Every structure is written in C-alpha cells, then in structure tokens.
Amino acid sequence: MNNLKLQGLIAAPFTPLLSNGDINIGAIPAYYELLKQNHVAGAFICGSTGEGVSLTFDERVAIMQTWAETTLQDKDFKVITLVGGTNIKECCLLAAKAEEFGLYGISFTSPFYFKPANIDQLAKCCAEIASAAPHTAFYYYHIPVLTGGNFAMIDLLKAVDGKIPNFAGIKYTHEDFMDYLSCLNFADRKYDMLWGRDENMLSALVLGAKGAVGSTYNYAAPLYLALIAAYDQGDFEKANTLQQKSIDMITLLGKYGGISVGKSYMKLIGLDCGEFRLPVRNMTTTDFEKFKADVAALDFQSFQSTL
C-alpha cells in the first residue's frame, strides 16, 4: 500500500431513503454531482450519518456498488465504506465486496456488543477484516461516544504498525487532542489521520490535520473550505468566525433531535434523502417550520452547498 494522505473535505453522505423506507440508490448519482460541484474530495459511505448500522447486508452492497459505478471514472474522488463493527464475519464479506467493486477504502469501528477487552483484541479484529481486502486502504473509525470503545488510538497504531500492510490511518471522531497529535506524529507521520469533528476543525488544523470526514460537508462545504483557506492564509479571526458559524449550525442538530436533522438541511438545499430509520427520531412537520426559521437566521444560504 502507498501512504497516500487524503486532503480536504470527505463528506459522510446520508443514505437516501424513499417514503416507504427503502433505499433510494437512484439518488446517488445526483448526490455525487452535488459533492463534486462543491469541491468535496470524497465520500465516507454507510457510516454513522449513512445509517450503516441500520442497513441490511444486501442494502449495503447495493449502496457500495452504486457509489463505485457512479465514481468509476473519477480517480480523484475517493470512496470509503464502513463495513461494520459487531459481526466480524460480515465485516469481512463486505470488505471483500468493497475491494471487488474497486472502492478506495474500507473502515471498521469498535464492536459495541460484544466489546473487545483490550487494544490487542481490537487490533486482531482490524487485522482480520483488513486481510479480507488486502489491496484496499483500511481505516479504523474511532467514535467512542457511540461504540464505547474508548481506547487511546496511539496504542492501536503501536499494536498494528508493521503488522497490517493496508492499515492506512484513522477516522478520528473524538475530542482527545493529545491522543490525536500523538497519532499524527507517530512513526514519522506515517498514518493518515482524518479529523471527524466538524465543530472542532479549526483546532485540528492547528495540530496539522489535512483531511476531514464529516456530515455537515454534505450541505455546508463552502463554509469549511473558506475556513481552511482563512487558516492557510493566516487570517485566524476569519477562521474563528467561520468555525463559530459551524458551531451555531451544528447546535441546531441538538435542538431538533440529533443526527436526523442533517437530512432536514439536505431538504433545504434541494436533495431530499427521506427520513432516518428507527430507532432514530425524525423531525415533525411543525418542528421543520421552526427549524427553517432558525436556519434562515444563520444566513445559511450564504454558505450552503448548491446543486
């Protein structure tokens, strides 16, 4: 494996669903065009935002295949898929499918039922899944707030270094900046450390982050591209202001119910992805009207992604 480091914004797409709850793979080409038009560098599919844990095996295969076929001629656009967490056998089958379809990368998050007892057990899981797709970049997905797998990632890198040839890096969705920096610097900055907290991007840029994976890049990519540009130009006041705008936008997710609110943002930019599956709560019609007013107060139109 080469040690390619992904740069820029990698969106975590929502899985488009029809009104009856079935997946709407027909919407994926338009979704890809939206991301490309807004200068997004790739897609991390079937993750938390993409409801990977709520999809069947066959649905995930269909989504992977459609994204692969849609982006086949675009070698600059990298597609990574989450292959799961709890069922290692199924993770391996999905990993093999991802390699068959030619996706750039696969990702795996800590099993949350049953949980690995220690970092060595987690490393064994990574090794088994990575070996099922040996020619595909493997990223561990660190999101302990959802998995409970609250291990130090520097310990995982030490455990896998030199033992998993296609281990490319970590999607780091946690606020432990000390651990993140240690991972970034480990083994002469060998591994790709993709930042996963949109609301903390500026802090990660200071530490040296170059690539980021996030859900709000689906509908507000221009905001983050402007933030990165301001930081690169040394305009820290502007970068600060833009990060606060990101925080204000993300705060509305908490106000209106959490992760499903992202699909409401998508409706506002003109790409209806349906609703989230149970057990996630979706916004009521009344709340959606209140939400639209709050979004307008943010001047969302000035930094939203455009179709």
PDB file of C-alpha atoms in Angstrom:
ATOM      1  CA  MET A   1       0.000   0.000   0.000  1.00  0.00           C
ATOM      2  CA  ASN A   2       1.165   3.524  -0.667  1.00  0.00           C
ATOM      3  CA  ASN A   3       0.917   6.055   2.137  1.00  0.00           C
ATOM      4  CA  LEU A   4      -1.473   8.426   0.395  1.00  0.00           C
ATOM      5  CA  LYS A   5      -2.799  11.117   2.716  1.00  0.00           C
ATOM      6  CA  LEU A   6      -6.281  12.325   1.860  1.00  0.00           C
ATOM      7  CA  GLN A   7      -6.717  16.086   1.864  1.00  0.00           C
ATOM      8  CA  GLY A   8      -9.679  18.402   2.009  1.00  0.00           C
ATOM      9  CA  LEU A   9     -13.271  17.505   2.792  1.00  0.00           C
ATOM     10  CA  ILE A  10     -14.603  13.953   2.725  1.00  0.00           C
ATOM     11  CA  ALA A  11     -18.379  14.050   3.128  1.00  0.00           C
ATOM     12  CA  ALA A  12     -20.219  11.381   5.106  1.00  0.00           C
ATOM     13  CA  PRO A  13     -23.300  11.008   2.884  1.00  0.00           C
ATOM     14  CA  PHE A  14     -26.768  10.280   4.162  1.00  0.00           C
ATOM     15  CA  THR A  15     -28.300   7.148   2.729  1.00  0.00           C
ATOM     16  CA  PRO A  16     -31.229   8.344   0.573  1.00  0.00           C
ATOM     17  CA  LEU A  17     -34.443   6.597   1.556  1.00  0.00           C
ATOM     18  CA  LEU A  18     -37.822   6.515  -0.170  1.00  0.00           C
ATOM     19  CA  SER A  19     -41.051   7.385   1.619  1.00  0.00           C
ATOM     20  CA  ASN A  20     -41.646   3.679   2.331  1.00  0.00           C
ATOM     21  CA  GLY A  21     -38.229   3.383   3.986  1.00  0.00           C
ATOM     22  CA  ASP A  22     -36.463   1.510   1.166  1.00  0.00           C
ATOM     23  CA  ILE A  23     -33.065   2.715  -0.013  1.00  0.00           C
ATOM     24  CA  ASN A  24     -33.111   5.087  -2.966  1.00  0.00           C
ATOM     25  CA  ILE A  25     -29.941   4.219  -4.845  1.00  0.00           C
ATOM     26  CA  GLY A  26     -31.257   6.168  -7.835  1.00  0.00           C
ATOM     27  CA  ALA A  27     -30.445   9.367  -5.940  1.00  0.00           C
ATOM     28  CA  ILE A  28     -26.743   8.563  -5.579  1.00  0.00           C
ATOM     29  CA  PRO A  29     -25.549   9.977  -8.962  1.00  0.00           C
ATOM     30  CA  ALA A  30     -27.124  13.351  -8.149  1.00  0.00           C
ATOM     31  CA  TYR A  31     -25.585  13.158  -4.678  1.00  0.00           C
ATOM     32  CA  TYR A  32     -22.151  12.609  -6.181  1.00  0.00           C
ATOM     33  CA  GLU A  33     -22.642  15.578  -8.508  1.00  0.00           C
ATOM     34  CA  LEU A  34     -23.596  17.751  -5.529  1.00  0.00           C
ATOM     35  CA  LEU A  35     -20.383  16.839  -3.712  1.00  0.00           C
ATOM     36  CA  LYS A  36     -18.208  17.353  -6.788  1.00  0.00           C
ATOM     37  CA  GLN A  37     -19.778  20.708  -7.590  1.00  0.00           C
ATOM     38  CA  ASN A  38     -18.961  21.871  -4.068  1.00  0.00           C
ATOM     39  CA  HIS A  39     -15.326  20.708  -4.227  1.00  0.00           C
ATOM     40  CA  VAL A  40     -15.683  17.772  -1.838  1.00  0.00           C
ATOM     41  CA  ALA A  41     -12.860  15.266  -2.322  1.00  0.00           C
ATOM     42  CA  GLY A  42     -14.606  12.041  -1.428  1.00  0.00           C
ATOM     43  CA  ALA A  43     -17.357  10.174   0.387  1.00  0.00           C
ATOM     44  CA  PHE A  44     -17.378   8.038   3.536  1.00  0.00           C
ATOM     45  CA  ILE A  45     -20.481   5.931   2.933  1.00  0.00           C
ATOM     46  CA  CYS A  46     -22.576   3.698   5.219  1.00  0.00           C
ATOM     47  CA  GLY A  47     -21.119   5.295   8.337  1.00  0.00           C
ATOM     48  CA  SER A  48     -22.971   6.879  11.252  1.00  0.00           C
ATOM     49  CA  THR A  49     -24.511   9.553   9.036  1.00  0.00           C
ATOM     50  CA  GLY A  50     -25.253   6.945   6.373  1.00  0.00           C
ATOM     51  CA  GLU A  51     -27.104   4.706   8.852  1.00  0.00           C
ATOM     52  CA  GLY A  52     -24.790   1.789   8.147  1.00  0.00           C
ATOM     53  CA  VAL A  53     -25.842   0.004  11.329  1.00  0.00           C
ATOM     54  CA  SER A  54     -29.496   0.247  10.233  1.00  0.00           C
ATOM     55  CA  LEU A  55     -28.962  -1.218   6.765  1.00  0.00           C
ATOM     56  CA  THR A  56     -29.165  -4.854   5.701  1.00  0.00           C
ATOM     57  CA  PHE A  57     -26.187  -6.621   4.181  1.00  0.00           C
ATOM     58  CA  ASP A  58     -27.737  -6.539   0.708  1.00  0.00           C
ATOM     59  CA  GLU A  59     -28.579  -2.844   1.029  1.00  0.00           C
ATOM     60  CA  ARG A  60     -25.005  -2.000   1.945  1.00  0.00           C
ATOM     61  CA  VAL A  61     -23.712  -3.992  -1.012  1.00  0.00           C
ATOM     62  CA  ALA A  62     -26.099  -2.163  -3.341  1.00  0.00           C
ATOM     63  CA  ILE A  63     -25.027   1.217  -1.968  1.00  0.00           C
ATOM     64  CA  MET A  64     -21.338   0.374  -2.309  1.00  0.00           C
ATOM     65  CA  GLN A  65     -21.800  -0.867  -5.853  1.00  0.00           C
ATOM     66  CA  THR A  66     -23.752   2.209  -6.914  1.00  0.00           C
ATOM     67  CA  TRP A  67     -21.197   4.631  -5.456  1.00  0.00           C
ATOM     68  CA  ALA A  68     -18.421   2.616  -7.124  1.00  0.00           C
ATOM     69  CA  GLU A  69     -20.121   2.659 -10.523  1.00  0.00           C
ATOM     70  CA  THR A  70     -21.029   6.336 -10.205  1.00  0.00           C
ATOM     71  CA  THR A  71     -17.463   7.416  -9.416  1.00  0.00           C
ATOM     72  CA  LEU A  72     -15.656   4.883 -11.605  1.00  0.00           C
ATOM     73  CA  GLN A  73     -14.180   7.451 -13.989  1.00  0.00           C
ATOM     74  CA  ASP A  74     -13.249   9.923 -11.241  1.00  0.00           C
ATOM     75  CA  LYS A  75      -9.985   8.699  -9.745  1.00  0.00           C
ATOM     76  CA  ASP A  76      -9.621  11.888  -7.702  1.00  0.00           C
ATOM     77  CA  PHE A  77     -12.830  11.212  -5.776  1.00  0.00           C
ATOM     78  CA  LYS A  78     -12.173   8.688  -3.014  1.00  0.00           C
ATOM     79  CA  VAL A  79     -14.954   6.483  -1.663  1.00  0.00           C
ATOM     80  CA  ILE A  80     -14.508   4.738   1.683  1.00  0.00           C
ATOM     81  CA  THR A  81     -17.184   2.486   3.140  1.00  0.00           C
ATOM     82  CA  LEU A  82     -17.791   1.488   6.720  1.00  0.00           C
ATOM     83  CA  VAL A  83     -18.045  -2.293   6.771  1.00  0.00           C
ATOM     84  CA  GLY A  84     -19.448  -2.512  10.271  1.00  0.00           C
ATOM     85  CA  GLY A  85     -18.499  -3.260  13.830  1.00  0.00           C
ATOM     86  CA  THR A  86     -20.268  -6.108  15.620  1.00  0.00           C
ATOM     87  CA  ASN A  87     -20.213  -9.033  13.182  1.00  0.00           C
ATOM     88  CA  ILE A  88     -16.617  -9.656  12.122  1.00  0.00           C
ATOM     89  CA  LYS A  89     -17.569 -12.341   9.601  1.00  0.00           C
ATOM     90  CA  GLU A  90     -19.990  -9.977   7.887  1.00  0.00           C
ATOM     91  CA  CYS A  91     -17.413  -7.171   8.011  1.00  0.00           C
ATOM     92  CA  CYS A  92     -15.005  -9.396   6.102  1.00  0.00           C
ATOM     93  CA  LEU A  93     -17.632 -10.220   3.470  1.00  0.00           C
ATOM     94  CA  LEU A  94     -18.415  -6.529   2.989  1.00  0.00           C
ATOM     95  CA  ALA A  95     -14.706  -5.697   2.832  1.00  0.00           C
ATOM     96  CA  ALA A  96     -14.221  -8.255   0.062  1.00  0.00           C
ATOM     97  CA  LYS A  97     -17.160  -6.736  -1.835  1.00  0.00           C
ATOM     98  CA  ALA A  98     -15.689  -3.246  -1.475  1.00  0.00           C
ATOM     99  CA  GLU A  99     -12.419  -4.462  -2.980  1.00  0.00           C
ATOM    100  CA  GLU A 100     -14.277  -6.252  -5.765  1.00  0.00           C
ATOM    101  CA  PHE A 101     -16.084  -3.003  -6.638  1.00  0.00           C
ATOM    102  CA  GLY A 102     -12.851  -1.025  -6.570  1.00  0.00           C
ATOM    103  CA  LEU A 103     -13.616   1.350  -3.714  1.00  0.00           C
ATOM    104  CA  TYR A 104     -10.653   3.304  -2.379  1.00  0.00           C
ATOM    105  CA  GLY A 105     -11.027   2.280   1.239  1.00  0.00           C
ATOM    106  CA  ILE A 106     -12.836   0.327   3.918  1.00  0.00           C
ATOM    107  CA  SER A 107     -13.388   1.262   7.531  1.00  0.00           C
ATOM    108  CA  PHE A 108     -14.237  -0.559  10.731  1.00  0.00           C
ATOM    109  CA  THR A 109     -15.326   0.685  14.123  1.00  0.00           C
ATOM    110  CA  SER A 110     -15.012  -0.981  17.506  1.00  0.00           C
ATOM    111  CA  PRO A 111     -17.569  -3.695  18.205  1.00  0.00           C
ATOM    112  CA  PHE A 112     -20.034  -2.318  20.732  1.00  0.00           C
ATOM    113  CA  TYR A 113     -21.745  -5.631  21.596  1.00  0.00           C
ATOM    114  CA  PHE A 114     -19.571  -7.538  22.473  1.00  0.00           C
ATOM    115  CA  LYS A 115     -16.752  -5.063  23.147  1.00  0.00           C
ATOM    116  CA  PRO A 116     -13.068  -6.000  22.713  1.00  0.00           C
ATOM    117  CA  ALA A 117     -11.446  -6.429  26.123  1.00  0.00           C
ATOM    118  CA  ASN A 118      -8.293  -4.515  25.241  1.00  0.00           C
ATOM    119  CA  ILE A 119      -6.348  -2.912  22.421  1.00  0.00           C
ATOM    120  CA  ASP A 120      -4.818  -6.228  21.351  1.00  0.00           C
ATOM    121  CA  GLN A 121      -8.260  -7.727  20.735  1.00  0.00           C
ATOM    122  CA  LEU A 122      -9.273  -4.658  18.756  1.00  0.00           C
ATOM    123  CA  ALA A 123      -6.092  -4.952  16.684  1.00  0.00           C
ATOM    124  CA  LYS A 124      -6.920  -8.606  15.934  1.00  0.00           C
ATOM    125  CA  CYS A 125     -10.334  -7.542  14.628  1.00  0.00           C
ATOM    126  CA  CYS A 126      -8.712  -4.922  12.407  1.00  0.00           C
ATOM    127  CA  ALA A 127      -6.205  -7.449  11.067  1.00  0.00           C
ATOM    128  CA  GLU A 128      -8.859  -9.999  10.157  1.00  0.00           C
ATOM    129  CA  ILE A 129     -11.048  -7.502   8.307  1.00  0.00           C
ATOM    130  CA  ALA A 130      -8.138  -5.772   6.574  1.00  0.00           C
ATOM    131  CA  SER A 131      -6.895  -9.136   5.295  1.00  0.00           C
ATOM    132  CA  ALA A 132     -10.241  -9.699   3.542  1.00  0.00           C
ATOM    133  CA  ALA A 133      -9.441  -6.728   1.270  1.00  0.00           C
ATOM    134  CA  PRO A 134      -5.636  -6.700   1.174  1.00  0.00           C
ATOM    135  CA  HIS A 135      -5.360  -4.254  -1.739  1.00  0.00           C
ATOM    136  CA  THR A 136      -7.744  -1.704  -0.245  1.00  0.00           C
ATOM    137  CA  ALA A 137      -6.850   1.036   2.239  1.00  0.00           C
ATOM    138  CA  PHE A 138      -8.085   0.210   5.733  1.00  0.00           C
ATOM    139  CA  TYR A 139      -9.115   2.951   8.164  1.00  0.00           C
ATOM    140  CA  TYR A 140     -10.085   2.403  11.766  1.00  0.00           C
ATOM    141  CA  TYR A 141     -13.076   4.572  12.737  1.00  0.00           C
ATOM    142  CA  HIS A 142     -12.679   5.958  16.252  1.00  0.00           C
ATOM    143  CA  ILE A 143     -16.012   7.198  17.615  1.00  0.00           C
ATOM    144  CA  PRO A 144     -16.140   6.147  21.274  1.00  0.00           C
ATOM    145  CA  VAL A 145     -19.220   8.260  22.053  1.00  0.00           C
ATOM    146  CA  LEU A 146     -21.225   5.706  20.024  1.00  0.00           C
ATOM    147  CA  THR A 147     -19.226   2.491  20.407  1.00  0.00           C
ATOM    148  CA  GLY A 148     -17.874   2.760  23.945  1.00  0.00           C
ATOM    149  CA  GLY A 149     -14.517   1.661  22.530  1.00  0.00           C
ATOM    150  CA  ASN A 150     -12.636   4.343  24.411  1.00  0.00           C
ATOM    151  CA  PHE A 151      -9.089   3.180  23.713  1.00  0.00           C
ATOM    152  CA  ALA A 152      -6.160   5.501  23.080  1.00  0.00           C
ATOM    153  CA  MET A 153      -5.552   5.423  19.352  1.00  0.00           C
ATOM    154  CA  ILE A 154      -1.815   5.830  19.790  1.00  0.00           C
ATOM    155  CA  ASP A 155      -1.919   2.382  21.390  1.00  0.00           C
ATOM    156  CA  LEU A 156      -3.780   0.970  18.400  1.00  0.00           C
ATOM    157  CA  LEU A 157      -1.187   2.369  16.000  1.00  0.00           C
ATOM    158  CA  LYS A 158       1.583   0.810  18.065  1.00  0.00           C
ATOM    159  CA  ALA A 159      -0.255  -2.522  18.036  1.00  0.00           C
ATOM    160  CA  VAL A 160      -0.827  -2.627  14.250  1.00  0.00           C
ATOM    161  CA  ASP A 161       2.280  -0.891  12.936  1.00  0.00           C
ATOM    162  CA  GLY A 162       4.122  -3.188  10.563  1.00  0.00           C
ATOM    163  CA  LYS A 163       1.540  -5.957  11.043  1.00  0.00           C
ATOM    164  CA  ILE A 164      -1.340  -4.808   8.823  1.00  0.00           C
ATOM    165  CA  PRO A 165       0.106  -3.782   5.443  1.00  0.00           C
ATOM    166  CA  ASN A 166      -3.009  -1.928   4.243  1.00  0.00           C
ATOM    167  CA  PHE A 167      -3.692  -0.061   7.510  1.00  0.00           C
ATOM    168  CA  ALA A 168      -3.867   3.492   6.150  1.00  0.00           C
ATOM    169  CA  GLY A 169      -4.960   5.510   9.162  1.00  0.00           C
ATOM    170  CA  ILE A 170      -7.785   6.531  11.458  1.00  0.00           C
ATOM    171  CA  LYS A 171     -11.010   8.474  11.103  1.00  0.00           C
ATOM    172  CA  TYR A 172     -10.757  10.281  14.414  1.00  0.00           C
ATOM    173  CA  THR A 173     -14.134  11.378  15.797  1.00  0.00           C
ATOM    174  CA  HIS A 174     -13.245  12.294  19.355  1.00  0.00           C
ATOM    175  CA  GLU A 175     -12.019  15.352  21.261  1.00  0.00           C
ATOM    176  CA  ASP A 176      -8.773  13.966  22.698  1.00  0.00           C
ATOM    177  CA  PHE A 177      -6.352  16.357  21.010  1.00  0.00           C
ATOM    178  CA  MET A 178      -3.354  14.972  22.894  1.00  0.00           C
ATOM    179  CA  ASP A 179      -4.008  11.478  21.564  1.00  0.00           C
ATOM    180  CA  TYR A 180      -4.755  12.822  18.076  1.00  0.00           C
ATOM    181  CA  LEU A 181      -1.469  14.716  17.892  1.00  0.00           C
ATOM    182  CA  SER A 182       0.472  11.682  19.120  1.00  0.00           C
ATOM    183  CA  CYS A 183      -1.131   9.609  16.365  1.00  0.00           C
ATOM    184  CA  LEU A 184      -0.396  12.287  13.786  1.00  0.00           C
ATOM    185  CA  ASN A 185       3.285  12.303  14.724  1.00  0.00           C
ATOM    186  CA  PHE A 186       3.643   8.529  15.183  1.00  0.00           C
ATOM    187  CA  ALA A 187       6.259   6.742  13.042  1.00  0.00           C
ATOM    188  CA  ASP A 188       7.354   9.922  11.270  1.00  0.00           C
ATOM    189  CA  ARG A 189       3.741  10.840  10.424  1.00  0.00           C
ATOM    190  CA  LYS A 190       3.185   7.567   8.645  1.00  0.00           C
ATOM    191  CA  TYR A 191      -0.589   7.311   9.036  1.00  0.00           C
ATOM    192  CA  ASP A 192      -3.465   9.289   7.572  1.00  0.00           C
ATOM    193  CA  MET A 193      -5.326  10.935  10.454  1.00  0.00           C
ATOM    194  CA  LEU A 194      -8.699  12.106   9.161  1.00  0.00           C
ATOM    195  CA  TRP A 195     -10.416  14.535  11.511  1.00  0.00           C
ATOM    196  CA  GLY A 196     -14.036  13.674  12.302  1.00  0.00           C
ATOM    197  CA  ARG A 197     -15.466  16.517  14.403  1.00  0.00           C
ATOM    198  CA  ASP A 198     -16.717  19.294  12.120  1.00  0.00           C
ATOM    199  CA  GLU A 199     -17.297  21.685  15.038  1.00  0.00           C
ATOM    200  CA  ASN A 200     -13.619  21.394  16.072  1.00  0.00           C
ATOM    201  CA  MET A 201     -11.993  21.621  12.638  1.00  0.00           C
ATOM    202  CA  LEU A 202     -10.009  24.772  13.420  1.00  0.00           C
ATOM    203  CA  SER A 203      -8.361  23.137  16.436  1.00  0.00           C
ATOM    204  CA  ALA A 204      -7.430  20.131  14.318  1.00  0.00           C
ATOM    205  CA  LEU A 205      -5.948  22.337  11.589  1.00  0.00           C
ATOM    206  CA  VAL A 206      -3.658  23.887  14.194  1.00  0.00           C
ATOM    207  CA  LEU A 207      -2.353  20.416  15.058  1.00  0.00           C
ATOM    208  CA  GLY A 208      -1.713  19.575  11.411  1.00  0.00           C
ATOM    209  CA  ALA A 209      -4.863  17.887  10.106  1.00  0.00           C
ATOM    210  CA  LYS A 210      -5.084  17.910   6.303  1.00  0.00           C
ATOM    211  CA  GLY A 211      -8.174  15.780   5.669  1.00  0.00           C
ATOM    212  CA  ALA A 212     -11.523  15.662   7.423  1.00  0.00           C
ATOM    213  CA  VAL A 213     -14.622  13.473   7.286  1.00  0.00           C
ATOM    214  CA  GLY A 214     -17.939  14.971   8.310  1.00  0.00           C
ATOM    215  CA  SER A 215     -21.680  15.060   7.825  1.00  0.00           C
ATOM    216  CA  THR A 216     -22.066  18.836   7.543  1.00  0.00           C
ATOM    217  CA  TYR A 217     -19.810  18.875   4.475  1.00  0.00           C
ATOM    218  CA  ASN A 218     -22.822  17.456   2.624  1.00  0.00           C
ATOM    219  CA  TYR A 219     -24.724  20.713   2.881  1.00  0.00           C
ATOM    220  CA  ALA A 220     -22.231  23.372   4.017  1.00  0.00           C
ATOM    221  CA  ALA A 221     -18.970  22.556   2.234  1.00  0.00           C
ATOM    222  CA  PRO A 222     -18.311  26.200   1.216  1.00  0.00           C
ATOM    223  CA  LEU A 223     -18.212  27.213   4.887  1.00  0.00           C
ATOM    224  CA  TYR A 224     -15.431  24.748   5.691  1.00  0.00           C
ATOM    225  CA  LEU A 225     -13.461  25.409   2.518  1.00  0.00           C
ATOM    226  CA  ALA A 226     -13.498  29.099   3.454  1.00  0.00           C
ATOM    227  CA  LEU A 227     -12.421  28.219   6.997  1.00  0.00           C
ATOM    228  CA  ILE A 228      -9.472  26.165   5.707  1.00  0.00           C
ATOM    229  CA  ALA A 229      -8.498  28.934   3.276  1.00  0.00           C
ATOM    230  CA  ALA A 230      -8.616  31.548   6.047  1.00  0.00           C
ATOM    231  CA  TYR A 231      -6.439  29.381   8.276  1.00  0.00           C
ATOM    232  CA  ASP A 232      -3.926  28.728   5.473  1.00  0.00           C
ATOM    233  CA  GLN A 233      -3.721  32.476   4.807  1.00  0.00           C
ATOM    234  CA  GLY A 234      -3.111  33.266   8.468  1.00  0.00           C
ATOM    235  CA  ASP A 235      -6.447  35.048   8.886  1.00  0.00           C
ATOM    236  CA  PHE A 236      -7.243  33.496  12.237  1.00  0.00           C
ATOM    237  CA  GLU A 237     -10.011  35.962  13.106  1.00  0.00           C
ATOM    238  CA  LYS A 238     -11.928  34.978   9.981  1.00  0.00           C
ATOM    239  CA  ALA A 239     -11.261  31.290  10.650  1.00  0.00           C
ATOM    240  CA  ASN A 240     -12.553  31.775  14.203  1.00  0.00           C
ATOM    241  CA  THR A 241     -15.726  33.455  12.932  1.00  0.00           C
ATOM    242  CA  LEU A 242     -16.370  30.694  10.408  1.00  0.00           C
ATOM    243  CA  GLN A 243     -15.835  27.963  12.999  1.00  0.00           C
ATOM    244  CA  GLN A 244     -18.380  29.680  15.246  1.00  0.00           C
ATOM    245  CA  LYS A 245     -20.801  29.727  12.318  1.00  0.00           C
ATOM    246  CA  SER A 246     -20.256  25.966  12.014  1.00  0.00           C
ATOM    247  CA  ILE A 247     -20.938  25.522  15.726  1.00  0.00           C
ATOM    248  CA  ASP A 248     -24.126  27.586  15.516  1.00  0.00           C
ATOM    249  CA  MET A 249     -25.298  25.448  12.594  1.00  0.00           C
ATOM    250  CA  ILE A 250     -24.469  22.176  14.359  1.00  0.00           C
ATOM    251  CA  THR A 251     -26.178  23.360  17.557  1.00  0.00           C
ATOM    252  CA  LEU A 252     -29.479  23.137  15.686  1.00  0.00           C
ATOM    253  CA  LEU A 253     -28.952  19.380  15.346  1.00  0.00           C
ATOM    254  CA  GLY A 254     -29.129  19.074  19.105  1.00  0.00           C
ATOM    255  CA  LYS A 255     -32.091  21.423  19.329  1.00  0.00           C
ATOM    256  CA  TYR A 256     -34.203  19.464  16.852  1.00  0.00           C
ATOM    257  CA  GLY A 257     -33.347  15.863  17.613  1.00  0.00           C
ATOM    258  CA  GLY A 258     -29.802  14.914  16.632  1.00  0.00           C
ATOM    259  CA  ILE A 259     -28.359  13.166  13.611  1.00  0.00           C
ATOM    260  CA  SER A 260     -31.627  13.056  11.627  1.00  0.00           C
ATOM    261  CA  VAL A 261     -31.648  16.872  11.417  1.00  0.00           C
ATOM    262  CA  GLY A 262     -28.923  16.626   8.792  1.00  0.00           C
ATOM    263  CA  LYS A 263     -31.487  15.263   6.343  1.00  0.00           C
ATOM    264  CA  SER A 264     -33.596  18.363   7.013  1.00  0.00           C
ATOM    265  CA  TYR A 265     -30.629  20.503   5.979  1.00  0.00           C
ATOM    266  CA  MET A 266     -30.409  18.390   2.824  1.00  0.00           C
ATOM    267  CA  LYS A 267     -34.062  19.148   2.031  1.00  0.00           C
ATOM    268  CA  LEU A 268     -33.282  22.849   2.267  1.00  0.00           C
ATOM    269  CA  ILE A 269     -30.562  22.600  -0.387  1.00  0.00           C
ATOM    270  CA  GLY A 270     -32.826  20.600  -2.701  1.00  0.00           C
ATOM    271  CA  LEU A 271     -31.766  16.959  -2.243  1.00  0.00           C
ATOM    272  CA  ASP A 272     -34.449  15.047  -0.332  1.00  0.00           C
ATOM    273  CA  CYS A 273     -32.904  11.991   1.338  1.00  0.00           C
ATOM    274  CA  GLY A 274     -36.061  10.931   3.136  1.00  0.00           C
ATOM    275  CA  GLU A 275     -36.050  10.163   6.854  1.00  0.00           C
ATOM    276  CA  PHE A 276     -33.922   8.108   9.224  1.00  0.00           C
ATOM    277  CA  ARG A 277     -34.935   4.600  10.187  1.00  0.00           C
ATOM    278  CA  LEU A 278     -35.927   3.615  13.699  1.00  0.00           C
ATOM    279  CA  PRO A 279     -34.789   3.959  16.405  1.00  0.00           C
ATOM    280  CA  VAL A 280     -33.721   7.490  15.353  1.00  0.00           C
ATOM    281  CA  ARG A 281     -36.365  10.182  15.879  1.00  0.00           C
ATOM    282  CA  ASN A 282     -37.285  12.342  12.895  1.00  0.00           C
ATOM    283  CA  MET A 283     -38.466  15.947  12.943  1.00  0.00           C
ATOM    284  CA  THR A 284     -42.192  16.715  12.954  1.00  0.00           C
ATOM    285  CA  THR A 285     -43.727  18.988  10.312  1.00  0.00           C
ATOM    286  CA  THR A 286     -44.243  21.686  12.940  1.00  0.00           C
ATOM    287  CA  ASP A 287     -40.630  21.472  14.084  1.00  0.00           C
ATOM    288  CA  PHE A 288     -39.433  21.609  10.484  1.00  0.00           C
ATOM    289  CA  GLU A 289     -41.086  25.004  10.063  1.00  0.00           C
ATOM    290  CA  LYS A 290     -39.399  26.256  13.247  1.00  0.00           C
ATOM    291  CA  PHE A 291     -36.132  24.750  12.053  1.00  0.00           C
ATOM    292  CA  LYS A 292     -36.335  26.609   8.742  1.00  0.00           C
ATOM    293  CA  ALA A 293     -36.716  29.895  10.601  1.00  0.00           C
ATOM    294  CA  ASP A 294     -33.689  29.151  12.781  1.00  0.00           C
ATOM    295  CA  VAL A 295     -31.648  28.201   9.721  1.00  0.00           C
ATOM    296  CA  ALA A 296     -32.603  31.420   7.946  1.00  0.00           C
ATOM    297  CA  ALA A 297     -31.407  33.373  10.986  1.00  0.00           C
ATOM    298  CA  LEU A 298     -27.974  31.778  10.498  1.00  0.00           C
ATOM    299  CA  ASP A 299     -27.805  33.181   6.938  1.00  0.00           C
ATOM    300  CA  PHE A 300     -27.429  29.572   5.801  1.00  0.00           C
ATOM    301  CA  GLN A 301     -27.856  30.491   2.142  1.00  0.00           C
ATOM    302  CA  SER A 302     -24.563  32.380   2.198  1.00  0.00           C
ATOM    303  CA  PHE A 303     -22.515  29.237   2.888  1.00  0.00           C
ATOM    304  CA  GLN A 304     -24.680  26.266   1.880  1.00  0.00           C
ATOM    305  CA  SER A 305     -23.699  23.723  -0.741  1.00  0.00           C
ATOM    306  CA  THR A 306     -25.505  24.261  -4.026  1.00  0.00           C
ATOM    307  CA  LEU A 307     -26.884  21.817  -6.565  1.00  0.00           C
TER     308      LEU A 307
END
